[in-house]
Coordinates of C-alpha atoms and ligand atoms in Angstrom, one line a residue:
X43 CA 17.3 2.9 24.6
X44 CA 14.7 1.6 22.5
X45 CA 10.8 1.8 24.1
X46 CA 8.6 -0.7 23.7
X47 CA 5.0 1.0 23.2
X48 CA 1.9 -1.3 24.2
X49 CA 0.3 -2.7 21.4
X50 CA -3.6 -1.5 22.2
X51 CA -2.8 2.4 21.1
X52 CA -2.2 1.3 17.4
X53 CA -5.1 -1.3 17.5
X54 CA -7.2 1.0 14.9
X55 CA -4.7 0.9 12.0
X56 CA -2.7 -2.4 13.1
X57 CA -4.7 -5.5 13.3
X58 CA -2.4 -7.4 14.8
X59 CA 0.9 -7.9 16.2
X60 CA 0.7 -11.9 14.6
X61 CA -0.3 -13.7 11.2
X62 CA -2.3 -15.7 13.5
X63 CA -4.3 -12.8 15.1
X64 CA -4.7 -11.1 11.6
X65 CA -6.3 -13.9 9.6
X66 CA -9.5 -13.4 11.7
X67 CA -9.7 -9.8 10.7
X68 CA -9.2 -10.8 6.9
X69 CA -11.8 -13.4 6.9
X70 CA -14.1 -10.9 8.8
X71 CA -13.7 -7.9 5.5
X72 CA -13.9 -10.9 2.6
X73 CA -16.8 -11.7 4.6
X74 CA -18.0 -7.9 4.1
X75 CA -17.5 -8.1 0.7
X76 CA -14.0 -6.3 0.7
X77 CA -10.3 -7.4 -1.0
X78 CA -7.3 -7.4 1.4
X79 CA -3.3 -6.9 1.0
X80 CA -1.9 -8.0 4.0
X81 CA 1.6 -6.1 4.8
X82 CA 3.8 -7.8 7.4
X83 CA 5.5 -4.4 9.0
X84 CA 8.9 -3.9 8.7
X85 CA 11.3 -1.3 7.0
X86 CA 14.5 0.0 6.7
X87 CA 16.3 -3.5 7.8
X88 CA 20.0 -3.5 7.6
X89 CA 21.2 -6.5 8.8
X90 CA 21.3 -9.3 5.9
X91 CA 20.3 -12.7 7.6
X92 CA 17.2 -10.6 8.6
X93 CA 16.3 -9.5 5.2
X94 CA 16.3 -12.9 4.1
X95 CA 13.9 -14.4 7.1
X96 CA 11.7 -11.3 6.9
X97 CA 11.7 -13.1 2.9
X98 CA 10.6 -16.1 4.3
X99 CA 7.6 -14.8 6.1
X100 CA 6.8 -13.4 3.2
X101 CA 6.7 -16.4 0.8
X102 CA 5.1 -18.0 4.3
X103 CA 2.4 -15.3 4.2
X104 CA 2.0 -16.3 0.8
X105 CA 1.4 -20.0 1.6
X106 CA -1.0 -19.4 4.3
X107 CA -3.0 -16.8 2.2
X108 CA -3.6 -20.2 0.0
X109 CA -4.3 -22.2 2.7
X110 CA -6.6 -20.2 4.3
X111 CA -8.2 -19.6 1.1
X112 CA -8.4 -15.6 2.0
X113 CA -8.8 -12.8 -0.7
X114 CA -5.8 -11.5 0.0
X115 CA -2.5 -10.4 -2.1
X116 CA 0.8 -9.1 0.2
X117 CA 2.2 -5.4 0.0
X118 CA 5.9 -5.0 1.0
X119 CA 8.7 -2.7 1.5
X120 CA 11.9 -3.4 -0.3
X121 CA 14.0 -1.4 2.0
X122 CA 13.0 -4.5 4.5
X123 CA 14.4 -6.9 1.6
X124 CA 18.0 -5.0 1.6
X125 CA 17.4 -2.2 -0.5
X126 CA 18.6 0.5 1.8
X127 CA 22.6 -1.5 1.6
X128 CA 22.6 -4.1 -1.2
X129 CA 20.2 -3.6 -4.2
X130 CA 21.8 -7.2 -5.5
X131 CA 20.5 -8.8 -2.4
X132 CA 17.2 -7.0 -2.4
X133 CA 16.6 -8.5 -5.9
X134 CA 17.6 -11.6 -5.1
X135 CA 15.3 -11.9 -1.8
X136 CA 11.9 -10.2 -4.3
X137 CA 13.0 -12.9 -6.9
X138 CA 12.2 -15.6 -4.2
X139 CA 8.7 -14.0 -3.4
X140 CA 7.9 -13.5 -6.7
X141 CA 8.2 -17.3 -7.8
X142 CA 6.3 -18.0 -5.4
X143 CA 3.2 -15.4 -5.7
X144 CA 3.2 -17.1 -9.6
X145 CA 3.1 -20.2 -8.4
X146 CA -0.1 -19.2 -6.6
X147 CA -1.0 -16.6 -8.8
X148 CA -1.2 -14.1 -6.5
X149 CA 0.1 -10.4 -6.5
X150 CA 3.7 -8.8 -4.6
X151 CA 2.5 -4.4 -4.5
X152 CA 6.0 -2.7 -3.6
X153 CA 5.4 -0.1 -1.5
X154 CA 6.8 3.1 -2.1
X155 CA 9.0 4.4 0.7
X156 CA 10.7 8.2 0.9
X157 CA 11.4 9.7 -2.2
X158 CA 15.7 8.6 -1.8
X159 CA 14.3 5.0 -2.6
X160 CA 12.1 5.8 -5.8
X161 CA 14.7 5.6 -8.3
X162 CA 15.9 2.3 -7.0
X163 CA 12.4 1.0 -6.6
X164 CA 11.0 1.2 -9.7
X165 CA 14.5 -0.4 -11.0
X166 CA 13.6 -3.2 -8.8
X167 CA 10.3 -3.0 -10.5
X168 CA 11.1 -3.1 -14.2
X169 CA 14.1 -5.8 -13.8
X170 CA 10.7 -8.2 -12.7
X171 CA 8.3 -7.2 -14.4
X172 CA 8.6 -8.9 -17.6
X173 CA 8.5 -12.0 -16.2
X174 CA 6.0 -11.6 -13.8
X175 CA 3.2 -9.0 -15.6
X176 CA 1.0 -10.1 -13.6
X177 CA 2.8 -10.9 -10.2
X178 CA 4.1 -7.1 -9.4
X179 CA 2.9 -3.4 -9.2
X180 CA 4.6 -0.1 -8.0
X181 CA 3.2 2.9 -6.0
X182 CA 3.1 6.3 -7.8
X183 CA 3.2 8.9 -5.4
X184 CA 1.2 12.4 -6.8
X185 CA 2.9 14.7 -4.7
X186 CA 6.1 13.8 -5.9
X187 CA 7.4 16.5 -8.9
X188 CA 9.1 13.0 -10.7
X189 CA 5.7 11.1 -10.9
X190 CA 4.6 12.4 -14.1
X191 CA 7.3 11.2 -16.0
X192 CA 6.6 7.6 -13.7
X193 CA 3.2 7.3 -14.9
X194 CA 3.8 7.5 -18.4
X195 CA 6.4 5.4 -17.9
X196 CA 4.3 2.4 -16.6
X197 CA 1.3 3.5 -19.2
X198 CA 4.0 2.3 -21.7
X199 CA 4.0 -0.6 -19.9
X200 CA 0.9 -1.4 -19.1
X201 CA 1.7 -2.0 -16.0
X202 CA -0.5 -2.5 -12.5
X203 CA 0.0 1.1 -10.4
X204 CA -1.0 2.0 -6.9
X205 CA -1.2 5.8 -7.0
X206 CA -1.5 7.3 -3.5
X207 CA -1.0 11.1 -2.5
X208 CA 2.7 10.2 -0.5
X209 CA 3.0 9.9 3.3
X210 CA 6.5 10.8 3.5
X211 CA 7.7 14.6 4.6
X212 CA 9.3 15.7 1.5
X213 CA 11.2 19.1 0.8
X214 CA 9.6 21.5 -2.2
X215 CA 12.4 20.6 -4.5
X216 CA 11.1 17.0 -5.2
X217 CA 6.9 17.3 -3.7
X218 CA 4.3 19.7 -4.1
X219 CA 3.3 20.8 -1.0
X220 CA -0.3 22.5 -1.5
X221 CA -2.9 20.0 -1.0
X222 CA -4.9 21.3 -4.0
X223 CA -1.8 21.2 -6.6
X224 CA -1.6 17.7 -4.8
X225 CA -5.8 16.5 -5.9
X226 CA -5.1 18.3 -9.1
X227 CA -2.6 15.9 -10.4
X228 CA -3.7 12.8 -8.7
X229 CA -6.6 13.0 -10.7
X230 CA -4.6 13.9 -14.0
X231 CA -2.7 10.8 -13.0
X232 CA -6.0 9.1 -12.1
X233 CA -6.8 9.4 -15.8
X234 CA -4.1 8.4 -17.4
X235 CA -3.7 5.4 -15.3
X236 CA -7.5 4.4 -15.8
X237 CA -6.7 4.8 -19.8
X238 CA -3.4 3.7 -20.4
X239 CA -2.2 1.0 -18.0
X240 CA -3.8 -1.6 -16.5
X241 CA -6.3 -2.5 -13.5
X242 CA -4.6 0.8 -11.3
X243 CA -5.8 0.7 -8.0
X244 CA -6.7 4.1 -6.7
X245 CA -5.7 4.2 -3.0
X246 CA -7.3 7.5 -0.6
X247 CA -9.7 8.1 1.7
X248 CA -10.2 11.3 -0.1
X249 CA -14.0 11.7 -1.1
X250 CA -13.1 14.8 -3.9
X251 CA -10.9 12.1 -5.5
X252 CA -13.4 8.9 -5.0
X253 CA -16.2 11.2 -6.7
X254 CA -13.7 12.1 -9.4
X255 CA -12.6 8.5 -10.1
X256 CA -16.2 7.2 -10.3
X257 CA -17.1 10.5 -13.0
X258 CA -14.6 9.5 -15.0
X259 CA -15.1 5.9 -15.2
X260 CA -18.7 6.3 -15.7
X261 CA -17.9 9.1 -18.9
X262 CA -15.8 6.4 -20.4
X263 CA -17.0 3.7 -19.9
X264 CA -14.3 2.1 -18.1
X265 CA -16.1 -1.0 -16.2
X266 CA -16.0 -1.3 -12.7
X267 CA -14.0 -4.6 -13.0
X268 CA -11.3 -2.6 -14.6
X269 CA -9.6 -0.8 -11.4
X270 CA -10.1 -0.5 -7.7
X271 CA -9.9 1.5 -4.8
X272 CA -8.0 0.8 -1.5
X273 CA -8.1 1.9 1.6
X274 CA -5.9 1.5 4.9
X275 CA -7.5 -1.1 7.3
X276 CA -9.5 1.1 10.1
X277 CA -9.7 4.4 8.6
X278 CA -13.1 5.4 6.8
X279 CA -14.5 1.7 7.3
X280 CA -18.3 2.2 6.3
X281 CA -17.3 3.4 3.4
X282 CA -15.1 0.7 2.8
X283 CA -18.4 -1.2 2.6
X284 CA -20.4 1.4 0.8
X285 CA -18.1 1.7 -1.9
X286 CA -18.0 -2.5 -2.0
X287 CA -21.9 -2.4 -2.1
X288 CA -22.1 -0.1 -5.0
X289 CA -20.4 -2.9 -6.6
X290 CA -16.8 -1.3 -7.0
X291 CA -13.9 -3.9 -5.9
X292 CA -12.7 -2.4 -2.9
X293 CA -9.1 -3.7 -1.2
X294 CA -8.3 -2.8 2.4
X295 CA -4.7 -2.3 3.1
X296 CA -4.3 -5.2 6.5
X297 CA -0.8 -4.0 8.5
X298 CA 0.4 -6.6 10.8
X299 CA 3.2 -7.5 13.3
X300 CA 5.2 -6.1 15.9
X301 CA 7.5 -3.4 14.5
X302 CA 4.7 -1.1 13.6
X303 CA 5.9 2.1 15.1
X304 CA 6.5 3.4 11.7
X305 CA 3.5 2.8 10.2
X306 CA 1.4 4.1 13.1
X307 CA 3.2 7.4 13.3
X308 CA 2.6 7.8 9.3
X309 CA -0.8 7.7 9.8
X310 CA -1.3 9.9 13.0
X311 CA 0.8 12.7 10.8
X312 CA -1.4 12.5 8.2
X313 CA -4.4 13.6 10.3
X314 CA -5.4 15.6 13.3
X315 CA -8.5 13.2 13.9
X316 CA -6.1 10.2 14.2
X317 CA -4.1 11.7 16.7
X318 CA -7.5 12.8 18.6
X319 CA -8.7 9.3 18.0
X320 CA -5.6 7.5 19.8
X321 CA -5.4 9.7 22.1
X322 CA -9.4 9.4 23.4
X323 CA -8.8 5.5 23.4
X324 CA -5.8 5.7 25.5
X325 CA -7.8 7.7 28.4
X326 CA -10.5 4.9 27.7
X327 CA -8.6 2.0 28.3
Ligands
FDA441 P1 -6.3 12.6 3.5 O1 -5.8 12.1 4.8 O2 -5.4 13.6 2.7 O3 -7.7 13.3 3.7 C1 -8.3 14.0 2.6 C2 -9.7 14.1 2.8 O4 -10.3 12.7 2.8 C3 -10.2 14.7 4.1 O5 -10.2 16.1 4.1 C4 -11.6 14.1 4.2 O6 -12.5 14.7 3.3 C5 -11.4 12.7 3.7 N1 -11.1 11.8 4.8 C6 -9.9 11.2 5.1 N2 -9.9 10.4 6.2 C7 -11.2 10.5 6.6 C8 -11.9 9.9 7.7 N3 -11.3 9.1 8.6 N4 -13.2 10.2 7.9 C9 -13.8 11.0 7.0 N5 -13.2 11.6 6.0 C10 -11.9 11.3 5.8 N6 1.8 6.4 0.8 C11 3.0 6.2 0.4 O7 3.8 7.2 0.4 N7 3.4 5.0 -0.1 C12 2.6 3.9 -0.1 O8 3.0 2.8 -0.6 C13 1.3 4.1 0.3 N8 0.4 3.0 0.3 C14 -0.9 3.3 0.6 C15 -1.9 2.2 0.4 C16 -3.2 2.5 0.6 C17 -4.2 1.4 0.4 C18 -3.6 3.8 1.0 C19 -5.1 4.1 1.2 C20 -2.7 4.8 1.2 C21 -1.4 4.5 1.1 N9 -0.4 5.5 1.3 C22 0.9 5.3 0.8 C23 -0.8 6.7 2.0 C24 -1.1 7.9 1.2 O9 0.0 8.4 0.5 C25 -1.7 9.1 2.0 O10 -0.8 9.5 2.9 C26 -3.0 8.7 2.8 O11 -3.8 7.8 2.0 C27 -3.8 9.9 3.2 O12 -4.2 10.6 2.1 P2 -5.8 10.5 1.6 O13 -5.8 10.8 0.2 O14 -6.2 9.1 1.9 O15 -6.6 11.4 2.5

């Protein structure tokens, strides 16, 4: 039996269950001064007419995104595009977003999922990316033991990274598990990334590795139109703005849609506060 949870407890890190009720809160952060990749929620989809509408809200999303003239690129998850049954597929279905995010000269991030879907990923990744340079990015995940070896890979190609921490429970044959060994090599990653690839975007709400992201770019020299940081829509928002005001670019990660279950339980793991938070707002309302 599948339960249906109301929408209002994951109204903090959701903004809404509709395209049409999100636009409102992406006009409202370009207003603030702040980027936005909007991610339609949706993973592990194994059914293959689905993977191919969930395309076509995607290449929709892209259209509007026009339209509406918002600051906005799209993040996705391939294993909603047929990753997790038919890699043939998946490529096919990115290969129809990607056309169209040229066309409009916008940006596809391919979000990184559990580490059983990294290999295939990033194969998704490099069959595109040298025809669309400028059109597709992976996520590096630091507390993966593999990510090292990832990074220089896509130094060598100069390519656009995300590089997060990981939100997925991994074992300690494939992830480091101590927070500290974790910071450690996000910022050695951090580096690298700022040197040797291309526009990274450095995505955490983590101020040791903000602070350590700014030092570095101020030693070299690196401008701040050079890379950016991200953080997920609701968490941390005045210094969303802070961070914008110093005159860094600053994207907000925008989930929307109805199957954002997922998502919402990601971030109430990650954080003791989050859970605290929901649960406050529940007794609220
Ligand atoms: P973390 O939650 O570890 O907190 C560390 C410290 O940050 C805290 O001790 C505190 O100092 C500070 N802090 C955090 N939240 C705060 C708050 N609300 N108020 C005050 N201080 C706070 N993961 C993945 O596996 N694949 C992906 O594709 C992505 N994509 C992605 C995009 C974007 C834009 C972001 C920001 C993150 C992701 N992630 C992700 C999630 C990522 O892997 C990670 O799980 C979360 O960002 C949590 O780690 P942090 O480094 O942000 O801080």
């Amino acid at each position: 039996m599948k339960i249906k949870l109301p929408f209002f407890i994951a109204r903090r890190f959701v903004a809404a269950e509709t395209l049409a009720g999100a636009i409102p809160v992406v006009r409202r952060l370009n207003e603030e001064g702040l980027h936005v990749t909007l991610d339609r929620l949706g993973e592990h989809v194994y059914d293959r007419q689905l993977t191919e509408e969930i395309t076509d809200t995607y290449i929709h999303l892209l259209y509007t995104i026009e339209q509406e003239k918002l600051d906005a690129t799209i993040s996705l998850k391939l294993s909603s595009l047929g990753q997790m049954f038919d890699l043939e597929l998946c490529k096919h279905n990115l290969g129809r977003i990607l056309k169209v995010a040229k066309e409009l000269n916008n940006f596809v991030r391919l979000d990184m999922e559990d580490s059983s879907l990294v290999p295939s990923t990033l194969e998704v990744f490099e069959h595109f990316y040298p025809e669309y340079p400028d059109n597709v990015g992976p996520v590096l995940q630091a507390y993966l033991k593999r990510t090292e070896q990832d990074v220089r890979r896509m130094c060598e190609l100069k390519a656009r990274v995300r590089l997060v921490k990981g939100a997925y429970k991994e074992p300690p044959e494939v992830a480091y598990q101590d927070m500290d060994v974790i910071r450690q090599k996000f910022i050695a990653y951090m580096k690298l990334l700022m040197t040797e690839a291309r526009y990274p975007a450095i995505a955490t709400h983590d101020d040791v590795l903000i602070q350590a992201t700014k030092a570095f770019a101020a030693e070299k020299g690196i401008r701040k139109d050079d890379f950016e940081f991200q953080m997920l829509y609701g968490i941390r928002t005045q210094t969303q703005r802070d961070i914008a005001r110093e005159g860094y670019h600053m994207r907000v990660y925008v989930p929307y849609g109805t199957d954002w279950f997922p998502y919402f339980y990601r971030r109430l793991r990650e954080r003791k506060e989050n859970v605290l938070f929901v649960l406050k707002h529940l007794f609220r309302a």
